[in-house]
C-alpha positions as a printed Julia matrix, in Angstrom:
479×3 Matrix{Float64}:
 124.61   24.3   -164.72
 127.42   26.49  -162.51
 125.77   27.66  -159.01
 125.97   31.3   -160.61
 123.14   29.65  -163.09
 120.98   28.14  -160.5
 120.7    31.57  -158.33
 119.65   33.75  -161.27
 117.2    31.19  -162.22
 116.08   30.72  -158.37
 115.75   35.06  -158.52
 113.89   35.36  -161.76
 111.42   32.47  -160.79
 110.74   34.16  -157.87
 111.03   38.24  -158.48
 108.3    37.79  -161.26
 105.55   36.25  -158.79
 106.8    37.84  -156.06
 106.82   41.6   -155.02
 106.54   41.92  -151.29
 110.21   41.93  -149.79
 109.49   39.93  -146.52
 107.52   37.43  -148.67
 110.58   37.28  -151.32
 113.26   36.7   -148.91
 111.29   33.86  -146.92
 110.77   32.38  -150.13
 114.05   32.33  -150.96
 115.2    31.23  -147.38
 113.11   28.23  -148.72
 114.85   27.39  -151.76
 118.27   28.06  -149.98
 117.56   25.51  -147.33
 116.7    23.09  -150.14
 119.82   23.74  -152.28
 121.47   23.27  -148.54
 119.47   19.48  -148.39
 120.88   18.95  -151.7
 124.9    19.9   -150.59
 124.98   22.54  -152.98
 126.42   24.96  -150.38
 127.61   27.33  -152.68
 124.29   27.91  -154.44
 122.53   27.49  -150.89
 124.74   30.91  -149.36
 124.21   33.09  -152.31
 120.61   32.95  -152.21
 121.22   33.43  -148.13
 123.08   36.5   -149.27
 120.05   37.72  -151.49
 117.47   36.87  -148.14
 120.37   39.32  -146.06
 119.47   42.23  -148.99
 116.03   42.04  -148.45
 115.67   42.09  -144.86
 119.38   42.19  -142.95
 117.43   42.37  -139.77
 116.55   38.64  -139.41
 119.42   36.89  -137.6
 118.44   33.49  -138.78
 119.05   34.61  -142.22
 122.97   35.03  -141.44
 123.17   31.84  -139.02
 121.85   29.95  -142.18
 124.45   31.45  -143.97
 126.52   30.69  -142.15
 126.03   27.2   -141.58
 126.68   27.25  -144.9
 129.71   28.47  -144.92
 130.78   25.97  -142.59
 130.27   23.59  -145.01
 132.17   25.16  -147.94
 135.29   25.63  -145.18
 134.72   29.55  -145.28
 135.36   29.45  -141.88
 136.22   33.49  -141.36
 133.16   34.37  -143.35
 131.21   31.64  -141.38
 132.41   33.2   -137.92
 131.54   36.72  -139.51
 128.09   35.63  -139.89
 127.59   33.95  -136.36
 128.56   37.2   -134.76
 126.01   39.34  -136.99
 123.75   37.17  -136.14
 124.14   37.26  -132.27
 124.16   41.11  -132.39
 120.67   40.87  -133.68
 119.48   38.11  -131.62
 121.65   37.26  -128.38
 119.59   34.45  -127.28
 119.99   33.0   -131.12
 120.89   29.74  -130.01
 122.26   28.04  -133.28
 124.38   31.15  -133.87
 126.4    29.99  -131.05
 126.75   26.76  -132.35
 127.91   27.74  -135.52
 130.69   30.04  -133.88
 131.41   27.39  -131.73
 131.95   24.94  -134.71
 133.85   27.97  -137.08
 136.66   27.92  -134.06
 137.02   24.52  -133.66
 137.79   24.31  -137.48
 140.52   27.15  -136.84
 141.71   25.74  -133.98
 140.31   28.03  -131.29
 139.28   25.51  -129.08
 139.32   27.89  -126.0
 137.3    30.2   -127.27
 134.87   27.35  -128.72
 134.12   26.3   -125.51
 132.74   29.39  -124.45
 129.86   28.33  -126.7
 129.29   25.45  -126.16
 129.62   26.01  -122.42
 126.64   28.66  -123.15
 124.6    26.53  -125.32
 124.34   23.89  -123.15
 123.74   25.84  -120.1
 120.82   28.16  -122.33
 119.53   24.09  -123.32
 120.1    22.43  -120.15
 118.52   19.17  -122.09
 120.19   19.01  -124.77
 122.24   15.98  -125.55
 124.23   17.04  -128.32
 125.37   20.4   -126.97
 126.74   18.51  -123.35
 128.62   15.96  -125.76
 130.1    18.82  -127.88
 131.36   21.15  -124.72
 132.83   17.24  -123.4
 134.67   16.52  -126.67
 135.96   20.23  -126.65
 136.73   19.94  -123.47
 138.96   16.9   -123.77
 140.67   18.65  -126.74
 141.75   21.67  -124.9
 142.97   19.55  -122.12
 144.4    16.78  -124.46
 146.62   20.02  -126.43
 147.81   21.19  -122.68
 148.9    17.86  -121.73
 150.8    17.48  -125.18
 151.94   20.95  -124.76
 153.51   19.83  -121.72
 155.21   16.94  -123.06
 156.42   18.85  -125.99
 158.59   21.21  -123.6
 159.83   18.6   -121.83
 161.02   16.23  -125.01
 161.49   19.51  -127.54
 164.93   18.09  -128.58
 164.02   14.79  -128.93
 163.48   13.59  -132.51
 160.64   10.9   -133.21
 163.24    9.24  -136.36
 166.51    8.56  -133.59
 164.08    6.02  -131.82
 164.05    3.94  -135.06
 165.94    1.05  -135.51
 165.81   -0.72  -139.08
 167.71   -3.67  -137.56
 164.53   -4.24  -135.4
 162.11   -4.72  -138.04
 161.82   -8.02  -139.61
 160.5    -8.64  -143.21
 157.88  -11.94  -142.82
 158.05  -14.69  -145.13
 154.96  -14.34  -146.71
 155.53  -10.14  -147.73
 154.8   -10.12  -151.67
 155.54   -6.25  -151.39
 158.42   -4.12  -153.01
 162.04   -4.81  -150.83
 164.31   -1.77  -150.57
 167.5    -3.38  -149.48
 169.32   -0.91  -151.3
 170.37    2.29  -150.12
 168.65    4.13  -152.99
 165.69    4.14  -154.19
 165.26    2.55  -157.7
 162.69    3.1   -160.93
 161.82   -0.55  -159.96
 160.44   -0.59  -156.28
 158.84    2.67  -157.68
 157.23    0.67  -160.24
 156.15   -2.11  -157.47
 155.4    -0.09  -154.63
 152.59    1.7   -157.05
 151.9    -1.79  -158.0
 151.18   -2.49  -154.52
 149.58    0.29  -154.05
 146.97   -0.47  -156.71
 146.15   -3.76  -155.39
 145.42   -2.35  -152.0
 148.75   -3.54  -150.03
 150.6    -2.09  -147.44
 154.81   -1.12  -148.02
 156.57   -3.26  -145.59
 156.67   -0.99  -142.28
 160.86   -1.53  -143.02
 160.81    0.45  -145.99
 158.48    2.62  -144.95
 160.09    3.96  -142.04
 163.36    3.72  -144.39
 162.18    6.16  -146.88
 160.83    8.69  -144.06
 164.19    8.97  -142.7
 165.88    9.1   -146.0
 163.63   11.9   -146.89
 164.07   13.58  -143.51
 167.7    13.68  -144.05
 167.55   15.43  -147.19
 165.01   18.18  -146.43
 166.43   18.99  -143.34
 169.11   20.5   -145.63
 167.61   22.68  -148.61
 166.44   26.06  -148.03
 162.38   27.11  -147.22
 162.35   29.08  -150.67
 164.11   26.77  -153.6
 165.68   27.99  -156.85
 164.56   25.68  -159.82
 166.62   26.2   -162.97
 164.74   24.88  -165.98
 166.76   25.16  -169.26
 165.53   25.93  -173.11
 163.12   23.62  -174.48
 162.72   21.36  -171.67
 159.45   21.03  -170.05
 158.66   21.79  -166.91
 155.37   20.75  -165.11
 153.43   22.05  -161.72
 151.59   18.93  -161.16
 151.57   16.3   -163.85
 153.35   13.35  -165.41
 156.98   12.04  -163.96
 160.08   11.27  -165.77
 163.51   12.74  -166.24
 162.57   14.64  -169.28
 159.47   16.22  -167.76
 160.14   18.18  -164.19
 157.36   18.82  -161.83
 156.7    20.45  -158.66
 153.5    19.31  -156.6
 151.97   22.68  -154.98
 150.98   21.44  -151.47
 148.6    19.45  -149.72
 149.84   16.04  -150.21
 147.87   14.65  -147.92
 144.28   14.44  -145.56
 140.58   14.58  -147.24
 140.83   11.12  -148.5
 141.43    7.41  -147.92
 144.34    6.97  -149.86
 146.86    9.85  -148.44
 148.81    7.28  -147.32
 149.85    5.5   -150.83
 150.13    9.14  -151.6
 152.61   10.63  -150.03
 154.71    7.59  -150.46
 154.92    8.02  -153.8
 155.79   11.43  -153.75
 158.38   10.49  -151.44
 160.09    7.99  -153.53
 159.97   10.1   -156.54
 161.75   12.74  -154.7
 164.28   10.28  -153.62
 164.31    8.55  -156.79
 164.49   12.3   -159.01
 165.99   14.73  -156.49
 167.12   17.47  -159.03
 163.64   16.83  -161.27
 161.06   16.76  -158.73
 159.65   19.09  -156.29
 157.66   19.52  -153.34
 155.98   22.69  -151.44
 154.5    22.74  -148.26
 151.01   23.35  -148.06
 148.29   24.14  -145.23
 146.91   20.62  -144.65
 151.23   19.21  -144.06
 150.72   20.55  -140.44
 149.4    18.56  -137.15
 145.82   20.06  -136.63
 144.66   19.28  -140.22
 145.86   15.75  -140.08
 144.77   15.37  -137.28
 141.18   16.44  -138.18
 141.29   15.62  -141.69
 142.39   12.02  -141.8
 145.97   11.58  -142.55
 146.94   11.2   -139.01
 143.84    8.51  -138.42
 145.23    7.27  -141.81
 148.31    6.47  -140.61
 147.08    5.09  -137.43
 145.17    2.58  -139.32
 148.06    1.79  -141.57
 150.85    2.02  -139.59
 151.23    3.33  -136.41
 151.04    6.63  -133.95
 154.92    6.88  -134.1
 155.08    7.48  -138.05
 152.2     9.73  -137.59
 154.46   11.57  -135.24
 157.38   11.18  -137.53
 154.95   12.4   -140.72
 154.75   15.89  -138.72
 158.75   16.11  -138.16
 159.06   15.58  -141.74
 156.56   17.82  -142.77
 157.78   20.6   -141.01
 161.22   20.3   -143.43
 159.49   20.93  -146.16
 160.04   23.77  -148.45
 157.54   26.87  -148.6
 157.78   27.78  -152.05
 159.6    28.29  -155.29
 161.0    30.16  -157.8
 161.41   28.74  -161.2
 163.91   30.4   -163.77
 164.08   33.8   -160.97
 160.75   34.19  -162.56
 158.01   32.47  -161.57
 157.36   32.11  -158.06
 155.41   29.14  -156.88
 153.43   28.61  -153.2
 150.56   26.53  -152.03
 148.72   29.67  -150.48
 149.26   33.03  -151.63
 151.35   36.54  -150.72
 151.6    38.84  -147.67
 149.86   41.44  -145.48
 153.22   43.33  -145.95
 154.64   45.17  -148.47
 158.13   44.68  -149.02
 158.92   40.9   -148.65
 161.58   39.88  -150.74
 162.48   36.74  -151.83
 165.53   36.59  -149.42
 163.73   37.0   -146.37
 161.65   34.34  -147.56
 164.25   32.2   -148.0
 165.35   32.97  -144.71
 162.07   32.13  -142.59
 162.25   29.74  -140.4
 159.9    27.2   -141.34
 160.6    24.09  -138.72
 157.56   24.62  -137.15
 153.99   24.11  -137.17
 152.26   27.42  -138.95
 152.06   30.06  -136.94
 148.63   32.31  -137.29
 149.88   34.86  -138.98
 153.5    36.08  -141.08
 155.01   35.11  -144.12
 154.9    31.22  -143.49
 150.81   31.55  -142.3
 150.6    34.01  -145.53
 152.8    31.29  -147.94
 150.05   28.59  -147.44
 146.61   30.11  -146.01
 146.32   33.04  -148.46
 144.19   33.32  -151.43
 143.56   36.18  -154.19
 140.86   38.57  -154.74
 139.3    41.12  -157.63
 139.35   44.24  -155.49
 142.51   46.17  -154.61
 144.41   46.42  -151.14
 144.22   43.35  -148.55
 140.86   41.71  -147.42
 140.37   39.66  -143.91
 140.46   36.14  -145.47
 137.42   34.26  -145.66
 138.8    31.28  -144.65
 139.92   33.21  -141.53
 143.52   32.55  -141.52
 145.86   34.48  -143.64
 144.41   37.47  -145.86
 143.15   38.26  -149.14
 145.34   40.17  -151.84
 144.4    41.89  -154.66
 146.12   42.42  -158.4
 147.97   45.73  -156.98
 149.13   43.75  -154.28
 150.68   40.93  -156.62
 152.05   43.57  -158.86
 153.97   45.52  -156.22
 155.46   42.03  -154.7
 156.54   40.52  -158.63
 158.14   44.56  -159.38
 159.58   44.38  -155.89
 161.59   40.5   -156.94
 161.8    40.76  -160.48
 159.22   38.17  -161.25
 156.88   37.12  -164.38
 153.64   35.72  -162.5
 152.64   33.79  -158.93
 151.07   30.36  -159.65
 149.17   29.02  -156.36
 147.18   26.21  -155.71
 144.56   26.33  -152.62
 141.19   26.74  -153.59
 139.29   24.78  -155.59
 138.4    25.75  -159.25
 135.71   24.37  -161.59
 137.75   23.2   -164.33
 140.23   22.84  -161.97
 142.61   26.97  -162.77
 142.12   30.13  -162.58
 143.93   33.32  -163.98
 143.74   36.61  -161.76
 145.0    39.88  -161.51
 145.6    40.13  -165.64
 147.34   37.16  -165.81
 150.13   37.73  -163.24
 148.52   34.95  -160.56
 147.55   31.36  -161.29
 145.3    29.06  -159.46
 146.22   25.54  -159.93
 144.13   22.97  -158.35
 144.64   19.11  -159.44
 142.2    17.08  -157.54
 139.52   15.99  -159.66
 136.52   15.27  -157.66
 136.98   17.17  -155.12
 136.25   15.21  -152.04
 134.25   12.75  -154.5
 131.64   15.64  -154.22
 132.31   18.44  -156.03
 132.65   17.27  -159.76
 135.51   19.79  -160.4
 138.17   19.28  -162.75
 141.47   19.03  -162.27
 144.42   20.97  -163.73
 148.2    21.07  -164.53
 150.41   23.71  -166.07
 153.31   23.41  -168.5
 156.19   25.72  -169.83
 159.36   25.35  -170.87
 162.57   27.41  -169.86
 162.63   29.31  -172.99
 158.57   29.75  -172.9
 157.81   31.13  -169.62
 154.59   33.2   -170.32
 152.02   32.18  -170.44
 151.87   28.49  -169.02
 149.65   26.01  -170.97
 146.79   24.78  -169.06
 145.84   21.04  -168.99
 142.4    20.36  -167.36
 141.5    16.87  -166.52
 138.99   14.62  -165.5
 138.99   12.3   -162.29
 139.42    8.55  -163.14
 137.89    5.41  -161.17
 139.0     4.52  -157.46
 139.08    2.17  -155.19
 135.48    1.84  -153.44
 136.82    3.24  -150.03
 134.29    6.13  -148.8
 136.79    9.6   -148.93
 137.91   10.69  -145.62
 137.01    7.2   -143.84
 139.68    8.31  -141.39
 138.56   11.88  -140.8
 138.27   12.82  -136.68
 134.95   12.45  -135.19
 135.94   16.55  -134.81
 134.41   17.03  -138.14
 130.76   16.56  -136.64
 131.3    19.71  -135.05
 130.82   21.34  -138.53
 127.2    19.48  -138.58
């Protein structure tokens, strides 16, 4: 049953015993809170929504909804909320909190300690809001203190402090060896092998095929021109092989256990397929995700804080987006909050760099689409909304067929907006291991541009490794 299910049966249950409006809304509150219990967020907030119709003047109506908001990463719409909610009722306490926790997730620490300063000083007794102003408080002073460093070492690069000579390969390593300078179809083979059984690459050939891959991005462009000729398949997330092309749309990494293995792979198959394989940038290849949605603890764990240092470097080098056949353009995120960007001054943004809060890059992998016409603040609250004229005047503008974006996820794992001219691609079964989504891949061929077959898939058996076991303790901030 899709959450769209659930609420109309929720509102015809209760509209047809129900009549007074006060009574119907705190009935519904009811049910919401229970669909909340039961982490079925989305269900949990429209039913919030439908309490907000009936009587907007309860501000514990929009905190709710807003907590659960939090929880679906809607952190805009979240913040939103929190500040409707303080309007009606300044001395709301758990509004606070949940503006508090929305700017945390966006990275506002500063102004998320504001709140929690507040809360704690409106609850002088209460443990949990003194440890969250503390832990803010140690991030905003642990991002000065690495701002500082930053400027002072800005021109140093993490990969000219490593030495392969240094590292030595122990007698008892049953792992892939890359002695060669290449990477070949066998160590691909048995460093997915090895992967599989839950062993580590040899740190060596790690660190070897981060600065291989280092030295090749540093040199392609931030938009790339694919060229995909008649008959021959190309694929935006799927199978790998010479014959079949694919591009992976972003977010490599973070939100599970196993980003690690992950982004290795992708790695070698870019070394291993350089003209056949592709990679875009997405939203979570930047330092603040990683480092509050696991990768970075990941590779802690694994490895060790340099790589995680050297993961960001690399990260920063890769490409924005796409452009397959000069027709079909292809970014993790979505389009502008200008008219008039052309595919040239994409190509020409300067994307070495972590994402800035707004422009092109912020717009390239934070955006998503919507129904309605003109621009919309985003609900995730960084980047904007865009509707179908919006993706019309930008593919007139470049001469292009369609968008295809990843980003969001989908319930059979795609999406088709704006008439067909903008895709939603999402290939993470599972979302999470919560959200029981499919997953999806698309396929054309040069000849066949329009429209792309869809593939939907289901998620396959794991590992028994919790998701996200390396997550920061920042996350509780969301709770």
């Amino acid at each position: 049953m899709t959450a769209e299910e659930r609420v109309r049966n929720v509102l015809n249950n209760c509209e047809t015993t129900i009549t007074e409006t006060n009574e119907l809304a705190i009935t519904l509150k009811e049910k919401a809170n229970q669909f909340f219990k039961d982490e079925m967020y989305d269900v949990a907030s429209e039913l919030y929504t439908k309490c907000i119709e009936l009587d907007p003047t309860t501000a514990y109506y929009y905190g709710n909804r807003s907590f659960a908001y939090l929880r679906r990463e809607l952190y805009g719409l979240a913040l939103a909320d929190a500040d409707s909610a303080l309007e009606l009722d300044p001395t709301y306490v758990k509004a606070y909190y949940r503006r508090a926790s929305a700017n945390m997730a966006l990275s506002k620490f500063k102004l998320a300690l504001v709140d929690y300063d507040l809360v704690r000083k409106m609850c002088p007794g209460n443990r949990d809001a003194q440890a969250k102003f503390e832990a803010c408080q140690k991030m905003v002073r642990r991002i000065a203190f690495e701002k500082a460093i930053a400027s002072d070492h800005s021109s140093i690069s993490v990969a000219d402090s490593i030495k392969l000579e240094d590292f030595v390969i122990e007698s008892d390593y049953s792992g892939p060896h890359l002695e060669e300078e290449s990477v070949s179809v066998e160590f691909m083979e048995e460093m997915i092998a090895t992967f599989k059984d839950q062993r580590k690459l040899h740190t060596k050939y790690a660190y070897k095929i981060l600065l291989a891959i280092r030295k090749f991005l540093i040199e392609v462009p931030s938009l790339i021109n694919v060229e995909v000729p008649d008959k021959q398949k190309f694929t935006i997330c799927g199978d790998v092989h010479e014959s079949n092309p694919y591009l992976f749309n972003g977010d490599f990494v973070d939100r599970g256990s196993f980003s690690v293995e992950t982004i290795f792979t992708l790695f070698g198959f870019k070394l291993l397929l350089p003209n056949h394989f592709f990679m875009s940038r997405g939203n979570h290849e930047s330092d603040v995700m990683n480092k509050m949605y696991g990768f970075e603890g990941e590779v802690k764990s694994k490895y060790s804080a340099k790589m995680a240092e050297l993961f960001t470097e690399i990260f920063n080098y890769l490409p924005l987006c796409h452009v397959i056949n000069s027709k079909i353009f292809v970014c993790h995120g979505g389009l502008f909050k200008e008219d008039g960007v052309t595919l040239e001054k994409i190509r020409k943004t300067n994307r070495n760099r972590q994402p800035p809060e707004d422009g092109i890059m912020c717009d390239l992998l934070w955006s998503d689409p919507q129904e309605m016409v003109g621009y919309s603040p985003s609900k995730r609250g960084v980047g904007i909304q865009f509707g179908p004229d919006v993706t019309q005047r930008f593919l007139a503008e470049n001469d292009l067929l369609y968008v295809v974006r990843s980003h969001e996820v989908k319930p059979d794992g795609y999406e088709s907006h704006h008439e067909g001219k903008c895709w939603t691609i999402f290939s993470a079964p599972n979302y999470c291991d919560t959200i029981g989504n499919k997953g999806a891949f698309i396929t054309f061929t040069g000849d066949s541009l329009y429209p792309p077959k869809v593939h939907s898939f289901e998620a396959v058996p794991h590992p028994t490794v919790r998701p996200m076991q390396y997550a920061s303790s920042m996350l509780s901030f969301l709770s």
